[in-house]
Amino acid sequence: MARDMSQRVGSFGATVFVEINELARRHHAVNLGQGAPDFDGPPAVLDAAVRAIRGALNQYAPGIGLATAREAVAHHARRFYGQKVDPDTEVLVTAGATEAVFAAVLGLTDPGDEVILFEPVYDSYVPNMIMAGVTPRYVPLRGEQWSLDPDELARAFTPRTRALIVNTPHNPTGKVYSREELGVIAELCREHDALAITDEVYEHILYDGFVHTRLATLEGMAERTVTISSLGKTFSVTGWKIGWAIGPAALIRAVNQAHQFITFAVASPLQAAAATALKLPPSFFDELQANYQRKRDFLIGALESAGFKVMRPRGSYFIIADWRGVAPSAISDDVEFARWLTREIGVACIPPSIFYQDSDKPMGRYLARFAVCKKEETLAEAAARLSRLGKR
Ligand SMILES: Cc1ncc(COP(=O)(O)O)c(C=O)c1O
């Protein structure tokens, strides 16, 4: 009988997201699992996409992206980070940040190379590496602040290290890497002549006055960093899948070598709308942060009143909380807890052990991840349901 799956993908397994979403649907749970807003993006951005479609911008875009989109990405990088980017040679438009990371891994590494990851790790990176034949090396983030140990990071570098991937602000923890931590990372990358790939999709979702630092803006890093971000999270259009990679021309050419045969080109009208989105006035970005601060504070309050121990996120769509104060004693791990909370309390969350390699899964065992990117009424309904926990 013919094989029905390649060895390359056979080890991936089904994602817990699918199971939790299905369970949430069946039990009419408030779904705080997946990081997708349940509200729409800014009308000006939606209108720009509609205008582009009506304006006959419906054929293939150039593989590297529409000139207007690349120019807007460069403009945004200069505006928020003082980064000088040539839109013609240093920007590539991709199908979301997800494709950009995969194309960067494929375009910049060879089989047998090693790539350093911080754990917990966003779920697409490791499968990307398996598909590219690259070996992941894990450095855990530990403690209340998800700190990184510089010595542990230094020991992860070997002569085979080709690159490192940094996601800041971080999914699932909400960690925002400090300038000092990025300085340690930058120094080790320079010392070992390694590349950095950064995933900054939550760059505008920041709390309590914390600021986002772009690794590429640290000394000696512009020439060795591929900076990746996308429209989805900032503009509440996760279904659009418009992302980009920024970097020196030689690295972007390498990423494009892979991109040209993965997607070739991405949705033209949505790229046109990216130009509108990225040039929205400062008031949009200020309101975004104020809204998210309110949502995060509200959900932290609800979780704490219910008996969770919350690890306060500094950025991203997510809150991680320890559930040991609220769960029945029979529940022994985060996957069981997520199923139980969805079924019995009617609030869906994600078990963070999925963001750890097998041997480190115990690090996520007593935790749950909740998404805050929801309407106020959705969060209020979740809070009402969570309040039953305290009364059990
Ligand atoms: C860290 C991180 N990177 C990338 C993505 C996906 O980004 P995109 O939709 O632009 O592919 C997500 C979405 O959850 C994410 O959390």
PDB file of N, CA, C and O and ligand atoms in Angstrom, residues 35 95-99 122 125 167 169 171 199 201-202 229-233 238 241-243 318, ligand 1:
ATOM      1  N   GLY A  35      -5.091  33.056  19.202  1.00  0.00           N
ATOM      2  CA  GLY A  35      -4.747  34.476  19.184  1.00  0.00           C
ATOM      3  C   GLY A  35      -5.295  35.182  17.953  1.00  0.00           C
ATOM      4  O   GLY A  35      -4.526  35.726  17.144  1.00  0.00           O
ATOM      5  N   ALA A  95       3.533  35.713   2.779  1.00  0.00           N
ATOM      6  CA  ALA A  95       2.202  35.290   3.251  1.00  0.00           C
ATOM      7  C   ALA A  95       2.246  35.191   4.772  1.00  0.00           C
ATOM      8  O   ALA A  95       2.368  34.106   5.350  1.00  0.00           O
ATOM      9  N   GLY A  96       2.167  36.335   5.410  1.00  0.00           N
ATOM     10  CA  GLY A  96       2.235  36.391   6.876  1.00  0.00           C
ATOM     11  C   GLY A  96       3.659  36.208   7.381  1.00  0.00           C
ATOM     12  O   GLY A  96       4.591  35.889   6.611  1.00  0.00           O
ATOM     13  N   ALA A  97       3.809  36.416   8.692  1.00  0.00           N
ATOM     14  CA  ALA A  97       5.119  36.193   9.314  1.00  0.00           C
ATOM     15  C   ALA A  97       5.478  34.716   9.245  1.00  0.00           C
ATOM     16  O   ALA A  97       6.644  34.354   9.143  1.00  0.00           O
ATOM     17  N   THR A  98       4.473  33.869   9.270  1.00  0.00           N
ATOM     18  CA  THR A  98       4.713  32.418   9.254  1.00  0.00           C
ATOM     19  C   THR A  98       5.533  32.014   8.028  1.00  0.00           C
ATOM     20  O   THR A  98       6.511  31.279   8.138  1.00  0.00           O
ATOM     21  N   GLU A  99       5.112  32.510   6.854  1.00  0.00           N
ATOM     22  CA  GLU A  99       5.876  32.155   5.649  1.00  0.00           C
ATOM     23  C   GLU A  99       7.249  32.799   5.675  1.00  0.00           C
ATOM     24  O   GLU A  99       8.238  32.201   5.235  1.00  0.00           O
ATOM     25  N   TYR A 122       7.304  29.409  19.790  1.00  0.00           N
ATOM     26  CA  TYR A 122       6.120  29.478  18.905  1.00  0.00           C
ATOM     27  C   TYR A 122       6.075  28.228  18.025  1.00  0.00           C
ATOM     28  O   TYR A 122       7.111  27.772  17.526  1.00  0.00           O
ATOM     29  N   TYR A 125       8.072  27.121  14.414  1.00  0.00           N
ATOM     30  CA  TYR A 125       9.522  27.160  14.150  1.00  0.00           C
ATOM     31  C   TYR A 125      10.153  25.764  14.044  1.00  0.00           C
ATOM     32  O   TYR A 125      10.987  25.522  13.179  1.00  0.00           O
ATOM     33  N   ASN A 167      11.678  35.815  19.295  1.00  0.00           N
ATOM     34  CA  ASN A 167      10.307  36.322  19.141  1.00  0.00           C
ATOM     35  C   ASN A 167      10.035  37.299  20.293  1.00  0.00           C
ATOM     36  O   ASN A 167       9.990  36.903  21.441  1.00  0.00           O
ATOM     37  N   PRO A 169       7.648  41.063  21.115  1.00  0.00           N
ATOM     38  CA  PRO A 169       7.056  40.443  22.300  1.00  0.00           C
ATOM     39  C   PRO A 169       6.691  38.986  22.016  1.00  0.00           C
ATOM     40  O   PRO A 169       6.367  38.631  20.890  1.00  0.00           O
ATOM     41  N   ASN A 171       5.159  35.135  22.234  1.00  0.00           N
ATOM     42  CA  ASN A 171       4.055  34.190  22.378  1.00  0.00           C
ATOM     43  C   ASN A 171       4.678  32.869  22.822  1.00  0.00           C
ATOM     44  O   ASN A 171       5.587  32.400  22.141  1.00  0.00           O
ATOM     45  N   ASP A 199      11.014  37.552  15.111  1.00  0.00           N
ATOM     46  CA  ASP A 199       9.577  37.515  14.847  1.00  0.00           C
ATOM     47  C   ASP A 199       8.952  38.563  15.761  1.00  0.00           C
ATOM     48  O   ASP A 199       8.898  38.390  16.976  1.00  0.00           O
ATOM     49  N   VAL A 201       5.763  40.093  15.463  1.00  0.00           N
ATOM     50  CA  VAL A 201       4.362  40.343  15.072  1.00  0.00           C
ATOM     51  C   VAL A 201       3.566  41.097  16.142  1.00  0.00           C
ATOM     52  O   VAL A 201       2.564  41.728  15.831  1.00  0.00           O
ATOM     53  N   TYR A 202       4.029  41.047  17.401  1.00  0.00           N
ATOM     54  CA  TYR A 202       3.316  41.789  18.471  1.00  0.00           C
ATOM     55  C   TYR A 202       4.008  43.108  18.804  1.00  0.00           C
ATOM     56  O   TYR A 202       3.882  43.622  19.911  1.00  0.00           O
ATOM     57  N   SER A 229       7.761  40.709  10.520  1.00  0.00           N
ATOM     58  CA  SER A 229       6.532  41.118  11.198  1.00  0.00           C
ATOM     59  C   SER A 229       5.370  40.957  10.219  1.00  0.00           C
ATOM     60  O   SER A 229       5.560  40.441   9.107  1.00  0.00           O
ATOM     61  N   SER A 230       4.188  41.389  10.646  1.00  0.00           N
ATOM     62  CA  SER A 230       3.036  41.250   9.755  1.00  0.00           C
ATOM     63  C   SER A 230       1.907  42.182  10.183  1.00  0.00           C
ATOM     64  O   SER A 230       1.970  42.809  11.239  1.00  0.00           O
ATOM     65  N   LEU A 231       0.873  42.238   9.341  1.00  0.00           N
ATOM     66  CA  LEU A 231      -0.283  43.104   9.626  1.00  0.00           C
ATOM     67  C   LEU A 231      -1.238  42.513  10.646  1.00  0.00           C
ATOM     68  O   LEU A 231      -1.948  43.236  11.336  1.00  0.00           O
ATOM     69  N   GLY A 232      -1.299  41.177  10.704  1.00  0.00           N
ATOM     70  CA  GLY A 232      -2.399  40.477  11.360  1.00  0.00           C
ATOM     71  C   GLY A 232      -2.730  40.955  12.762  1.00  0.00           C
ATOM     72  O   GLY A 232      -3.894  41.265  13.053  1.00  0.00           O
ATOM     73  N   LYS A 233      -1.722  41.007  13.643  1.00  0.00           N
ATOM     74  CA  LYS A 233      -1.991  41.285  15.054  1.00  0.00           C
ATOM     75  C   LYS A 233      -2.224  42.784  15.273  1.00  0.00           C
ATOM     76  O   LYS A 233      -3.157  43.173  15.970  1.00  0.00           O
ATOM     77  N   THR A 238      -5.990  39.033  11.095  1.00  0.00           N
ATOM     78  CA  THR A 238      -5.126  37.848  11.052  1.00  0.00           C
ATOM     79  C   THR A 238      -5.412  36.970   9.832  1.00  0.00           C
ATOM     80  O   THR A 238      -4.549  36.208   9.416  1.00  0.00           O
ATOM     81  N   LYS A 241      -3.067  37.481   6.262  1.00  0.00           N
ATOM     82  CA  LYS A 241      -1.763  36.853   6.029  1.00  0.00           C
ATOM     83  C   LYS A 241      -0.852  37.700   5.134  1.00  0.00           C
ATOM     84  O   LYS A 241      -0.348  37.239   4.109  1.00  0.00           O
ATOM     85  N   ILE A 242      -0.662  38.946   5.533  1.00  0.00           N
ATOM     86  CA  ILE A 242       0.326  39.793   4.854  1.00  0.00           C
ATOM     87  C   ILE A 242       1.462  40.053   5.840  1.00  0.00           C
ATOM     88  O   ILE A 242       1.261  40.667   6.886  1.00  0.00           O
ATOM     89  N   GLY A 243       2.631  39.559   5.511  1.00  0.00           N
ATOM     90  CA  GLY A 243       3.795  39.750   6.372  1.00  0.00           C
ATOM     91  C   GLY A 243       4.973  40.248   5.559  1.00  0.00           C
ATOM     92  O   GLY A 243       4.847  40.493   4.351  1.00  0.00           O
ATOM     93  N   PHE A 318      -1.258  37.655  24.968  1.00  0.00           N
ATOM     94  CA  PHE A 318      -1.482  36.523  25.868  1.00  0.00           C
ATOM     95  C   PHE A 318      -1.164  36.773  27.337  1.00  0.00           C
ATOM     96  O   PHE A 318      -0.314  37.596  27.667  1.00  0.00           O
TER      97      PHE A 318
HETATM   98  C1  LIG B   1       4.874  34.612  17.467  1.00  0.00           C
HETATM   99  C2  LIG B   1       3.997  34.518  16.275  1.00  0.00           C
HETATM  100  N1  LIG B   1       4.535  34.557  15.045  1.00  0.00           N
HETATM  101  C3  LIG B   1       3.785  34.483  13.944  1.00  0.00           C
HETATM  102  C4  LIG B   1       2.418  34.355  14.025  1.00  0.00           C
HETATM  103  C5  LIG B   1       1.617  34.262  12.767  1.00  0.00           C
HETATM  104  O1  LIG B   1       1.728  35.442  12.052  1.00  0.00           O
HETATM  105  P1  LIG B   1       1.075  35.583  10.612  1.00  0.00           P
HETATM  106  O2  LIG B   1      -0.393  35.404  10.772  1.00  0.00           O
HETATM  107  O3  LIG B   1       1.482  36.927  10.147  1.00  0.00           O
HETATM  108  O4  LIG B   1       1.652  34.480   9.781  1.00  0.00           O
HETATM  109  C6  LIG B   1       1.804  34.285  15.264  1.00  0.00           C
HETATM  110  C7  LIG B   1       0.345  34.083  15.370  1.00  0.00           C
HETATM  111  O5  LIG B   1      -0.170  33.630  16.370  1.00  0.00           O
HETATM  112  C8  LIG B   1       2.613  34.372  16.422  1.00  0.00           C
HETATM  113  O6  LIG B   1       2.063  34.317  17.639  1.00  0.00           O
END
